[in-house]
Coordinates of C-alpha atoms in Angstrom, one line a residue:
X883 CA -6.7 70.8 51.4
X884 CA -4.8 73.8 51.5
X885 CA -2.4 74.0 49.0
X886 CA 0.7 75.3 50.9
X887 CA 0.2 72.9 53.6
X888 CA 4.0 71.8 54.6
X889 CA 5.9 73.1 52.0
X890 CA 8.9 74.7 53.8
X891 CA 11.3 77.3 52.9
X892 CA 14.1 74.6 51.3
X893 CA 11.5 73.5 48.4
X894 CA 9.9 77.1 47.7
X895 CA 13.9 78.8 47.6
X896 CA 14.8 76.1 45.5
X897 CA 12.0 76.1 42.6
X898 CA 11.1 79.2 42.8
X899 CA 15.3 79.7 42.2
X900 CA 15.0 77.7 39.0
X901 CA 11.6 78.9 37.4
X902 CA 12.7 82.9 38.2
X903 CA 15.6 82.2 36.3
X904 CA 14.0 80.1 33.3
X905 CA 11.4 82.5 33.0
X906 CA 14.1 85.2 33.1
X907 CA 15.2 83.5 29.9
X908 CA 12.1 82.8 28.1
X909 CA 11.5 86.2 28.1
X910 CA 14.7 87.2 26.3
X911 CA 16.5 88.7 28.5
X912 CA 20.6 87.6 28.3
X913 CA 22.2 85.5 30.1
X914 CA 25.4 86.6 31.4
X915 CA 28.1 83.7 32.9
X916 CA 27.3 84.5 36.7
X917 CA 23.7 84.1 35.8
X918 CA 23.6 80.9 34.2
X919 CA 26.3 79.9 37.3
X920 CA 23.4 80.6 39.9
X921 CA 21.2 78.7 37.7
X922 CA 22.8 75.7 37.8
X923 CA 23.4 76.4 41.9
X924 CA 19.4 76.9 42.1
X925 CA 19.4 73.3 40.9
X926 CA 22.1 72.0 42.9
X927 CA 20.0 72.8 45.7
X928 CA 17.3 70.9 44.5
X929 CA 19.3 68.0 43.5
X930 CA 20.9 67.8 47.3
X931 CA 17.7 68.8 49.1
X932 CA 17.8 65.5 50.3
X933 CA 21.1 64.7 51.7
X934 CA 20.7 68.1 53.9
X935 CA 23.7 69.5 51.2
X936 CA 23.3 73.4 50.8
X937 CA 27.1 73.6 49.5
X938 CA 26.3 74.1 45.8
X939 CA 27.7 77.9 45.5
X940 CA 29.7 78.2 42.5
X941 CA 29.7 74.4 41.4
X942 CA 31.0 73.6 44.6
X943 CA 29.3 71.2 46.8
X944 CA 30.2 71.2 50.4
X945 CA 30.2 68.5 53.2
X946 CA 26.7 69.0 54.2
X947 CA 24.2 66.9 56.4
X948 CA 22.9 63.9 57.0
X949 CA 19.6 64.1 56.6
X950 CA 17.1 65.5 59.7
X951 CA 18.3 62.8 62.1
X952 CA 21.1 65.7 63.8
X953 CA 23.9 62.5 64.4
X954 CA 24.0 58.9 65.2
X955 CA 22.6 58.6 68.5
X956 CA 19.3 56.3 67.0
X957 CA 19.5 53.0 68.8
X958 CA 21.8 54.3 71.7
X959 CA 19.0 55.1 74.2
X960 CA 17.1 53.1 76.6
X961 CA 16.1 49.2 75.9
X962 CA 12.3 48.8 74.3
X963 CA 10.0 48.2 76.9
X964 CA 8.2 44.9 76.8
X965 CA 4.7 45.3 74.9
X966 CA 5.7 48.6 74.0
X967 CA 2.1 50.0 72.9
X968 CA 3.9 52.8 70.6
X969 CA 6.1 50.3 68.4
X970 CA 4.5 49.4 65.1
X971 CA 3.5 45.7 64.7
X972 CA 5.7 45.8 60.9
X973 CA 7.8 47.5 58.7
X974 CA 8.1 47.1 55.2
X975 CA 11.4 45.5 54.4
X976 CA 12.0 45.3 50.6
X977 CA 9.8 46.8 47.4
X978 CA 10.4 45.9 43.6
X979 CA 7.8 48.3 41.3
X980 CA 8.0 48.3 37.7
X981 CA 6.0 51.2 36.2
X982 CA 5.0 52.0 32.7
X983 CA 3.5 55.3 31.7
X984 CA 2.5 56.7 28.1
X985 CA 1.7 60.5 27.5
X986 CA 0.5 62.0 24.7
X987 CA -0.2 65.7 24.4
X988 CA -2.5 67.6 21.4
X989 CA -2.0 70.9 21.6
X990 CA -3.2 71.5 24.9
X991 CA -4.8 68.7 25.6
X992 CA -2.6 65.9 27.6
X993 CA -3.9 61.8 28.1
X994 CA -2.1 59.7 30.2
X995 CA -1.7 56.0 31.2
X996 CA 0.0 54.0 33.7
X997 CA 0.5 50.6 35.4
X998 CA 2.6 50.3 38.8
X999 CA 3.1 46.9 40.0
X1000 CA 4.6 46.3 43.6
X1001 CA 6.2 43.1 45.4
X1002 CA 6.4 43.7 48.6
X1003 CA 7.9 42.1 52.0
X1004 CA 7.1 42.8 55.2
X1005 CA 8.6 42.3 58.4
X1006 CA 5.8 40.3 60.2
X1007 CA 6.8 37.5 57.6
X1008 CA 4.2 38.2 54.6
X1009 CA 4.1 39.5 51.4
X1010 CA 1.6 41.6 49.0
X1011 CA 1.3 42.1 45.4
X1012 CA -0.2 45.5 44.4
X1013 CA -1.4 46.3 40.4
X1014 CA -2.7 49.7 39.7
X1015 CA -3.5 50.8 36.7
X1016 CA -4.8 54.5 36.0
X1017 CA -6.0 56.9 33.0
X1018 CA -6.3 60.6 33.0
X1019 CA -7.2 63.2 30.8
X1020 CA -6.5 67.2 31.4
X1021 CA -4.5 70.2 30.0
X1022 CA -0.8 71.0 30.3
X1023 CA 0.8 74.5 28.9
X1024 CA 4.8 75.1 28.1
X1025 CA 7.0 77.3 26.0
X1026 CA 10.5 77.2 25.7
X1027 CA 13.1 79.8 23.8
X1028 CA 16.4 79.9 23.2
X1029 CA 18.9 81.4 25.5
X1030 CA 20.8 84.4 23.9
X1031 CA 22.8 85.0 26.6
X1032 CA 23.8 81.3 26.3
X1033 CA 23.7 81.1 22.8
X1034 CA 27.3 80.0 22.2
X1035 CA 26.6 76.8 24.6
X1036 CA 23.6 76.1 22.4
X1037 CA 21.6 77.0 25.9
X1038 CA 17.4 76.5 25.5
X1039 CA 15.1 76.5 28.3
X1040 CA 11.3 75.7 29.3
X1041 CA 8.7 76.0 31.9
X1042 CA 5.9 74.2 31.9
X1043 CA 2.5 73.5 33.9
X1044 CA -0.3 70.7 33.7
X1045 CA -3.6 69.7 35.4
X1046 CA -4.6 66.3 35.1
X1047 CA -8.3 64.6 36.3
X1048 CA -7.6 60.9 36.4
X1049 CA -8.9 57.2 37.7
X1050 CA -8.1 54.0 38.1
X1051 CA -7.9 50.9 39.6
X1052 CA -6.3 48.2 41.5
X1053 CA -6.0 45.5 43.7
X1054 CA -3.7 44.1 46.7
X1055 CA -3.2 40.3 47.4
X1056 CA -2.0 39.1 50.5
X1057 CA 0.0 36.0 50.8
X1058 CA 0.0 35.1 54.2
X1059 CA -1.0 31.1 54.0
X1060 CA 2.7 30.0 55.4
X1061 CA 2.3 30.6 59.2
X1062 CA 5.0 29.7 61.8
X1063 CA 7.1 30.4 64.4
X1064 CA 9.4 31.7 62.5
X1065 CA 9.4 34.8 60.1
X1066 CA 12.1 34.6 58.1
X1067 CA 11.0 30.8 56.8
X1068 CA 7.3 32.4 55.9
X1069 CA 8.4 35.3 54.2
X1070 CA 10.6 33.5 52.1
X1071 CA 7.7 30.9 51.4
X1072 CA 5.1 33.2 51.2
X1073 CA 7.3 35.3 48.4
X1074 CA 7.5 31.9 46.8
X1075 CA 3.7 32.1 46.3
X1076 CA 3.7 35.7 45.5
X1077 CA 6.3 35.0 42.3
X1078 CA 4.4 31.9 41.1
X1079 CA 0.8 34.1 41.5
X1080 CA 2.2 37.2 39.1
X1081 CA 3.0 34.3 36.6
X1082 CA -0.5 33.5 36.7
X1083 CA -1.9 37.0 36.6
X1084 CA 0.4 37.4 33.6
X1085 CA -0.5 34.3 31.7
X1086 CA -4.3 35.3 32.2
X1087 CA -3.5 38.4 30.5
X1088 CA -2.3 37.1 28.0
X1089 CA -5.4 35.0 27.6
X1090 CA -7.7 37.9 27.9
X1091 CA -5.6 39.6 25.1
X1092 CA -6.2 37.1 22.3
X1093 CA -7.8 38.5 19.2
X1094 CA -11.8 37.4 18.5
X1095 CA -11.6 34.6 15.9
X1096 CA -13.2 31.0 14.9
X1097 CA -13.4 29.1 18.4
X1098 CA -12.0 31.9 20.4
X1099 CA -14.2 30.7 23.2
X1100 CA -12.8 27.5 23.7
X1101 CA -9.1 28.6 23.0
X1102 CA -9.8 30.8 25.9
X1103 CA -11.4 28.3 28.3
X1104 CA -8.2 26.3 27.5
X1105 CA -5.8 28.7 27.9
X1106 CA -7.1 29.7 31.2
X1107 CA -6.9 26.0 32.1
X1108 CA -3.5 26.5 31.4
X1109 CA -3.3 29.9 33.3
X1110 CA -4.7 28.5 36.1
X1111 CA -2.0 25.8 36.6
X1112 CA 0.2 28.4 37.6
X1113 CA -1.5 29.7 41.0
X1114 CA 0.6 28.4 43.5
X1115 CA -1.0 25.5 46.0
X1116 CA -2.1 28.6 48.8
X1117 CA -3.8 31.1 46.9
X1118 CA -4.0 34.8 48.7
X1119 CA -6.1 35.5 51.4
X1120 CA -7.6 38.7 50.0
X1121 CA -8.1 40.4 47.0
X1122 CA -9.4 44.1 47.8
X1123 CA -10.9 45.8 44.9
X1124 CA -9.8 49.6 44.8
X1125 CA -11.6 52.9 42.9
X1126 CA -9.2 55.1 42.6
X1127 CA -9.1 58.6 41.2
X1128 CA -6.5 61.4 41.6
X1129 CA -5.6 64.9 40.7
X1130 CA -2.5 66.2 40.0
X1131 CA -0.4 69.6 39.6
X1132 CA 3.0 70.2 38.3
X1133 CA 5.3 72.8 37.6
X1134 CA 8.6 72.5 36.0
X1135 CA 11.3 73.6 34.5
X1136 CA 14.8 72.1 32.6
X1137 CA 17.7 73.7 30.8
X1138 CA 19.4 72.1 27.3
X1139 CA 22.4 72.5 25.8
X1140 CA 23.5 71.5 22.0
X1141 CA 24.5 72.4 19.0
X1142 CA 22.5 74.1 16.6
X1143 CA 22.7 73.4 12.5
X1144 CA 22.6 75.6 9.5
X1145 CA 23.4 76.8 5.9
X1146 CA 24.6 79.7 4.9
X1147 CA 23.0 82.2 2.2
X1148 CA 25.3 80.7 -0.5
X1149 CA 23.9 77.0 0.3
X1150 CA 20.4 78.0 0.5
X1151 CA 19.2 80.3 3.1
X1152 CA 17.4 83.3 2.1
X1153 CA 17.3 87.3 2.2
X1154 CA 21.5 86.7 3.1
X1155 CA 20.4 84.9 6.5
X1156 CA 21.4 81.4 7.5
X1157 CA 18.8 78.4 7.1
X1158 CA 17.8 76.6 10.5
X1159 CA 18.0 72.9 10.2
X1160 CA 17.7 71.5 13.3
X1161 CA 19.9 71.0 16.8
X1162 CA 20.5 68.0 18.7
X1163 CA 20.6 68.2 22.5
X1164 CA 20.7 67.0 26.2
X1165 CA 18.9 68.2 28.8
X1166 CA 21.2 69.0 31.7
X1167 CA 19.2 70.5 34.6
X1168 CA 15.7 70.1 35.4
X1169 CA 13.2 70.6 38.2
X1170 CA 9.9 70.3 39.2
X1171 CA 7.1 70.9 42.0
X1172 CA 4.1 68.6 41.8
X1173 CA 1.2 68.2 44.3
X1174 CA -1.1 65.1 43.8
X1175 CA -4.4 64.2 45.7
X1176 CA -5.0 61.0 45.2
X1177 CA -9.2 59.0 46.3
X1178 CA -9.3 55.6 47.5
X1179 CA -12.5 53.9 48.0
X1180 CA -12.2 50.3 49.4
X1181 CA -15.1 47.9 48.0
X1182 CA -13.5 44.7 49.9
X1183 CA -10.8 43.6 51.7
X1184 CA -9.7 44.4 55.8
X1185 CA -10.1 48.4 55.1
X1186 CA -13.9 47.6 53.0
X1187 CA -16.3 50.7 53.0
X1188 CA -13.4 53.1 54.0
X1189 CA -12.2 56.0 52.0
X1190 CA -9.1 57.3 52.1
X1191 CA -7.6 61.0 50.8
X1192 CA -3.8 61.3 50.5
X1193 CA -2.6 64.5 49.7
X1194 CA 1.2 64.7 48.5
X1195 CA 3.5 67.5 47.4
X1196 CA 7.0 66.5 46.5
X1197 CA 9.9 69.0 45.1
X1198 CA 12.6 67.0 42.4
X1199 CA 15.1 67.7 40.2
X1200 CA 18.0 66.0 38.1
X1201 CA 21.4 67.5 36.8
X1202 CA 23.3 65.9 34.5
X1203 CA 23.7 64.8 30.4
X1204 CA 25.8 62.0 30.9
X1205 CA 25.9 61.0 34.0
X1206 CA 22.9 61.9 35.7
X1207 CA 22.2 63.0 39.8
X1208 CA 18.8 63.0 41.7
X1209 CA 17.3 64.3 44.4
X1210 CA 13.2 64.2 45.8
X1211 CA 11.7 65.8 49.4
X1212 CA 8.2 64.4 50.1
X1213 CA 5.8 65.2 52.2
X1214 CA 2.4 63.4 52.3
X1215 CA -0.9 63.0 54.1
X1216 CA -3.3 60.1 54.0
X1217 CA -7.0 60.6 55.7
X1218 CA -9.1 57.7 56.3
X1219 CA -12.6 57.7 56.5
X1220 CA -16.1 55.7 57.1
X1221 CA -17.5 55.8 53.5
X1222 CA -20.6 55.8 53.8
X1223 CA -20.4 58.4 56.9
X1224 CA -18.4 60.5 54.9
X1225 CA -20.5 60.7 52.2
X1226 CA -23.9 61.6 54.1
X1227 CA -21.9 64.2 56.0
X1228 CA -20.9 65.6 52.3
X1229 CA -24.3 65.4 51.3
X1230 CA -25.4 67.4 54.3
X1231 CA -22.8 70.0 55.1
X1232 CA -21.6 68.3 58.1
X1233 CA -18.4 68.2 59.4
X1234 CA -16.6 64.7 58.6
X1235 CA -14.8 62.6 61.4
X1236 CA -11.7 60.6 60.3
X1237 CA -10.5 57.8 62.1
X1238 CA -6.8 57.4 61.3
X1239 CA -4.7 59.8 59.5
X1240 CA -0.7 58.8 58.6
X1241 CA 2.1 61.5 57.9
X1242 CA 4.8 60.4 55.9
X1243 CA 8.0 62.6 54.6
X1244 CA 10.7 60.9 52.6
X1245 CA 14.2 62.1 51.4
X1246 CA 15.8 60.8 48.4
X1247 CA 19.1 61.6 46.9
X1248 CA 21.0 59.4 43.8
X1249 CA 23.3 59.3 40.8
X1250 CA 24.6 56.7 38.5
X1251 CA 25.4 56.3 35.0
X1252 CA 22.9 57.7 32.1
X1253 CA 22.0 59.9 29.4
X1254 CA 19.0 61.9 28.1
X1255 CA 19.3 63.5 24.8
X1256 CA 17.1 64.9 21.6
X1257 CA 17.2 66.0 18.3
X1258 CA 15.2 67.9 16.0
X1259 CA 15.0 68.9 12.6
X1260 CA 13.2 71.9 11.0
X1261 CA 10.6 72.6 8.0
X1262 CA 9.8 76.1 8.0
X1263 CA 7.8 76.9 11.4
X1264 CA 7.1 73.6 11.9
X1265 CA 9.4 71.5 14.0
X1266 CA 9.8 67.9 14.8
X1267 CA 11.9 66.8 18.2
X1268 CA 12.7 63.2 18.9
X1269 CA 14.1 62.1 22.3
X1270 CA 15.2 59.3 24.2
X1271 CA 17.4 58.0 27.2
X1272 CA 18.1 55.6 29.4
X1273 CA 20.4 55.1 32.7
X1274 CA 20.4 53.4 36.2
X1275 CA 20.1 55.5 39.8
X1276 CA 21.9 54.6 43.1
X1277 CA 19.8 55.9 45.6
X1278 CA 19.7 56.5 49.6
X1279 CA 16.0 57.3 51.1
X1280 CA 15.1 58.0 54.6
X1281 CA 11.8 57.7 55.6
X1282 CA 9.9 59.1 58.5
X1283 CA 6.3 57.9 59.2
X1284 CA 3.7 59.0 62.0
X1285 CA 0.4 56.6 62.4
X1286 CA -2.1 58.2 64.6
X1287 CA -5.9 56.5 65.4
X1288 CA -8.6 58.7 65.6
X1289 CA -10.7 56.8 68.0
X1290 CA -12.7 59.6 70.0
X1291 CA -14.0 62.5 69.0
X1292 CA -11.8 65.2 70.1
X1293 CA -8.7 63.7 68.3
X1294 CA -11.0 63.3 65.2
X1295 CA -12.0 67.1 65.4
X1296 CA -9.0 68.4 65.9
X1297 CA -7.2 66.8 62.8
X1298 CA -10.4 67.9 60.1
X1299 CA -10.1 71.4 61.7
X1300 CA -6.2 71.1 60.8
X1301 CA -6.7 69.5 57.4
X1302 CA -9.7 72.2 56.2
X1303 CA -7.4 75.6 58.9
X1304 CA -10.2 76.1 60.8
X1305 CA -10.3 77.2 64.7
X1306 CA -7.1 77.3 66.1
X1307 CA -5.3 76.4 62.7
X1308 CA -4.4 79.3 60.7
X1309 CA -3.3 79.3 57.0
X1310 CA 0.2 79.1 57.2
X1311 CA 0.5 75.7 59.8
X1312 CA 3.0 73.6 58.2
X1313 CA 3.1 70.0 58.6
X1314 CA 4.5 68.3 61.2
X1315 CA 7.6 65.7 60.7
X1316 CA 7.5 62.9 63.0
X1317 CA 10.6 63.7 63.6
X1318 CA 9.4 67.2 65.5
X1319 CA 6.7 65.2 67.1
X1320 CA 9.2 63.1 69.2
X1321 CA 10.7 66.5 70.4
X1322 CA 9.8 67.6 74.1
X1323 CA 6.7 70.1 73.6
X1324 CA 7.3 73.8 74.4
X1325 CA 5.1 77.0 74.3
X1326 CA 5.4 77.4 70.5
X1327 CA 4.2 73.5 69.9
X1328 CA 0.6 73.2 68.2
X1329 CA -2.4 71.2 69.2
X1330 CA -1.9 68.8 66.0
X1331 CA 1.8 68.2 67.0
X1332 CA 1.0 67.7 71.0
X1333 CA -1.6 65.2 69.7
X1334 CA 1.4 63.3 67.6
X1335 CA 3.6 63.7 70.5
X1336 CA 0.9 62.1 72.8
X1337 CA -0.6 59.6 70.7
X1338 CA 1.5 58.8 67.8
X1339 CA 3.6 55.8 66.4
X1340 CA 6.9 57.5 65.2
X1341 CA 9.3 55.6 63.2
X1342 CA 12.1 55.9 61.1
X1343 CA 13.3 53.6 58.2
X1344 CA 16.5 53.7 55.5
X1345 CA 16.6 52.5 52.3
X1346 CA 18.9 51.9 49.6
X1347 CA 17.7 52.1 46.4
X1348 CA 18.2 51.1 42.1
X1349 CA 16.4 52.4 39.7
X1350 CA 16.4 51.5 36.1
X1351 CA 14.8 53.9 33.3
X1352 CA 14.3 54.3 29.8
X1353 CA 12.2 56.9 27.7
X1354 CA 11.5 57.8 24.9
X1355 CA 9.4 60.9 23.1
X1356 CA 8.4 62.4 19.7
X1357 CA 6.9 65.6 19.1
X1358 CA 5.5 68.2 17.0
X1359 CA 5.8 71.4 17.5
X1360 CA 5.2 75.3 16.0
X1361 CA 7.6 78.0 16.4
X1362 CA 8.0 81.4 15.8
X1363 CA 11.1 83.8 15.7
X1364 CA 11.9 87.5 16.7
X1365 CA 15.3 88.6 16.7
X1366 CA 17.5 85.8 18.6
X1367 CA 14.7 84.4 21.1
X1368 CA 12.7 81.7 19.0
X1369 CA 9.5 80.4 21.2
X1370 CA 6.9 78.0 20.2
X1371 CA 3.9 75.3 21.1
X1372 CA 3.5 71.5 21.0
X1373 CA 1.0 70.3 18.2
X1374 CA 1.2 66.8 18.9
X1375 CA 3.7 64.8 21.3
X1376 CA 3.9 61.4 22.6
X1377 CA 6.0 60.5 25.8
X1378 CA 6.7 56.5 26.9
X1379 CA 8.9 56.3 30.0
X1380 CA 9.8 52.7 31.7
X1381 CA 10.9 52.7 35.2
X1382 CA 11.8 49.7 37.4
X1383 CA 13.6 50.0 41.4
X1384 CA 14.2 48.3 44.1
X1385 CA 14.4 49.2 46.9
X1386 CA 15.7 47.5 50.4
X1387 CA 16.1 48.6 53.8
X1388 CA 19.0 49.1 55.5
X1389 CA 20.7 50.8 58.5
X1390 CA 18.9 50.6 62.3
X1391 CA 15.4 50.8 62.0
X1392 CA 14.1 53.2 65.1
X1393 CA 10.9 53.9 66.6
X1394 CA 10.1 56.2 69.2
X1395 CA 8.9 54.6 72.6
X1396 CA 6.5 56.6 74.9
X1397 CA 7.0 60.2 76.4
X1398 CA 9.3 60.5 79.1
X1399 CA 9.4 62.6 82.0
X1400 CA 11.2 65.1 80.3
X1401 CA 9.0 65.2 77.7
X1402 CA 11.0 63.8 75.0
X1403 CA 10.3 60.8 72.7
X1404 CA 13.4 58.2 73.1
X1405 CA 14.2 56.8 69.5
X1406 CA 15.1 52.8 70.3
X1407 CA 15.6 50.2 68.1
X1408 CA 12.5 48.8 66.3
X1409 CA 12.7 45.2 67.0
X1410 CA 9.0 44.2 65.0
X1411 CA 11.3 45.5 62.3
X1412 CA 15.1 43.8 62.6
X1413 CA 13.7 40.6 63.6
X1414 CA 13.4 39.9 59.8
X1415 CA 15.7 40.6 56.8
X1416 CA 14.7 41.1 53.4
X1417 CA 14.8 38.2 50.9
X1418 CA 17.2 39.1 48.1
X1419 CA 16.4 37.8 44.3

């Protein structure tokens, strides 16, 4: 996959804003006020990529857009057509994830962890339970100085990179047993189910976490007996098994400020110069660029002996000690494929032949009450950090998806040509949005867009959004000084960061119905969608 594939001018301005500038730092030069001003602008930017806000001149935010939907005119056009062959069959209505990651770095060496688990409700009336967990191993590189420029506000910076080879994996179960004529009674029975199955899946953890002992085969057979009480009276449908591995790329940078402690030569520092003894901190702007490829390889399950690639690149960034402001742009890819096909064509050199690829770009902008602080004390060179906050997000998301079916092999050639920018594809193709798909095509439109335009389910989706976090870090690190710029390296550092949201739609859920005669894409209201609401806990 090409690595610049869709990345627009918004994210590149906006990092390459905030790593010019922290690199401008680390490298000692000062500071001066209008500089450190533009920093926190570059950031801005970031931070409001999402809401379509570029008023961020000067601290200074200005009224700013709405996202990519240009107005309100969604739902206004014509009625859905009867059997409309380009509306989705569902839409996903409500999603509660709890994640848990731990990340420990030695020296350059980084091991992660996670496990994501996801309730979700969907608009056809059913409900799945998703639990992924994943390991990874790779290398990750940072430095970090003082500000001199900024020295005053106790100003530090950092920039840092990491490459990390992971795998996992996972399962989906589907709870679909409560069938009727009415959606809104099954999903709310069928979530029943979901709820009481979790309980189980946590109780036979629990099980298969007791320590070895005298008769720790039969406490286990009768605390599964126990466990299995719990299922509820219609068990899931399915249980795909899921290999997963994935890749992934970051870049980032953030920007501290504190106050620094020391002691004078008369209360033991040395050669007449102060002794350093250690700063506390909060980190007050932060960004990042990260691009993740992720491998799915279905062993059971409806989707069984496919493979899937998705390909993601997503631009963040955060402001904010106290209270704290987000914003994320997404852009991602996911390529399915005949397994076994696709590995025999690998094996040969052959082209490969996809059979359904999905484009989805999300916006996400938030803020809410929280705080993320450090401290850190001093012992010659050697430095120790601790760090820690916590805080809750209020967040809007808009969502655009595009679901194309590969089903002959034209369609299927022309979307590997565009995923590997061969033929007619050069280089520098960016990605489509769905929502330039539903546009009327013109002489600048390319053959991958046409195809969307022609073929493609388009929809659009809102979301509100709360997230909960906490984290907490220690590290070790080694530092050296010359003159006022003091860099150094991690020796050893341990990250732990909970995270639970949820997340529920909202708004007029749109789809766009076939082309007209004009050539455009009329965005209606997405009825497979709205004839369900979310069940609220």
């Amino acid at each position: 996959m090409r690595q610049d594939r869709g990345q627009g001018g918004v994210e590149y301005v906006a990092v390459a804003g905030v790593v010019a500038l922290i690199v401008a730092a680390i490298v000692g030069l000062t500071v001066p006020e209008n500089e450190a001003v533009g920093l926190k602008d570059a950031v801005c930017r970031i931070v409001h990529a999402a809401d379509g806000d570029s008023g961020c001149d000067s601290g200074n935010r200005g009224g700013g857009g709405g996202g990519e939907d240009g107005g309100g005119g969604d739902g206004e056009g014509p009625a859905v057509p009867p059997g409309d062959p380009f509306q989705p069959a569902k839409c996903l209505l409500s999603q509660d994830q709890t994640k848990d990651t731990v990340v420990i770095q030695i020296l350059f060496i980084k091991i992660s962890s996670s496990e994501t688990v996801k309730l979700q409700q969907w608009s056809d009336g059913t409900v799945t339970l998703e639990r992924v967990t994943e390991s990874g191993a790779g290398v990750t590189a940072s430095i970090s100085a003082g500000i001199p420029g900024l020295k005053d506000w106790g100003g530090s910076a950092s920039l840092s990179g990491s490459y990390v080879a992971g795998s996992g994996s996972g399962g989906q179960w589907l709870f679909n047993g409560n069938k009727s004529d009415n959606p809104q009674a099954d999903l709310e029975a069928n979530l029943a189910d979901a709820k009481q199955f979790a309980e189980y899946l946590k109780a036979m953890d629990d099980c298969n976490s007791r320590p070895a002992g005298p008769r720790s085969s039969e406490l286990g057979m009768i605390c599964g007996y126990h466990a299995g009480k719990k299922k509820p009276d219609l068990e899931p449908e399915r249980a795909p098994d899921v290999d997963i591995t994935k890749t992934s790329t970051e870049v980032s940078g953030g920007v501290s400020f504190g106050k620094s402690f020391k002691k004078g030569s008369g209360e033991g520092g040395k050669d007449g110069k102060p002794k350093d003894l250690g700063s506390i901190s909060g980190e007050t702007f932060s960004g990042s660029m990260t691009e993740d490829v992720v491998v799915l390889r279905n062993k059971t399950g409806p989707d069984a002996g496919k493979i899937t690639f998705v390909y993601t690149f997503s631009v963040s960034g955060k402001a904010g000690e106290v209270g704290q402001a987000t914003g994320t742009r997404m852009q991602q890819v996911a390529v399915t494929y005949d397994a076994a096909m696709y590995d025999e064509e690998e094996k040969n050199g052959r082209p490969h032949h996809p059979q359904k690829m999905v484009i989805t770009t999300s916006q996400e902008s938030g803020d809410g009450p929280g705080i993320n602080v450090g401290a850190g004390a001093n012992a010659g060179p050697v430095t120790i950090d601790v760090g820690g906050g916590g805080g809750e997000i209020e967040s809007q998301i808009h969502t655009e998806s595009a679901e194309l079916v590969l089903d002959n092999d034209a369609d299927s050639t022309l979307v590997e040509d565009w995923l590997r920018g061969r033929g007619d594809f050069p280089a520098s193709d960016a990605l489509p949005t769905p929502s330039d798909a539903a546009e009327a095509p013109d002489a600048d439109t390319g053959p991958l867009e046409r195809l969307l335009h022609d073929k493609g389910k388009l929809s659009k989706l809102d979301y509100k959004a709360n997230t909960d976090w906490w984290n907490a870090s220690l590290g070790i690190g080694f530092g050296i000084s010359a003159g006022q710029v003091t860099v150094g390296f991690k020796l050893f550092g341990i990250d732990i960061t909970h995270e639970h949201k949820e997340q529920t739609i909202t708004g007029n859920p749109t789809y766009a119905t076939g082309p007209t005669s004009g050539g455009t894409r009329p965005w209606v209201e997405w009825k497979n969608c709205t004839q369900t609401k979310p069940v609220t806990t």
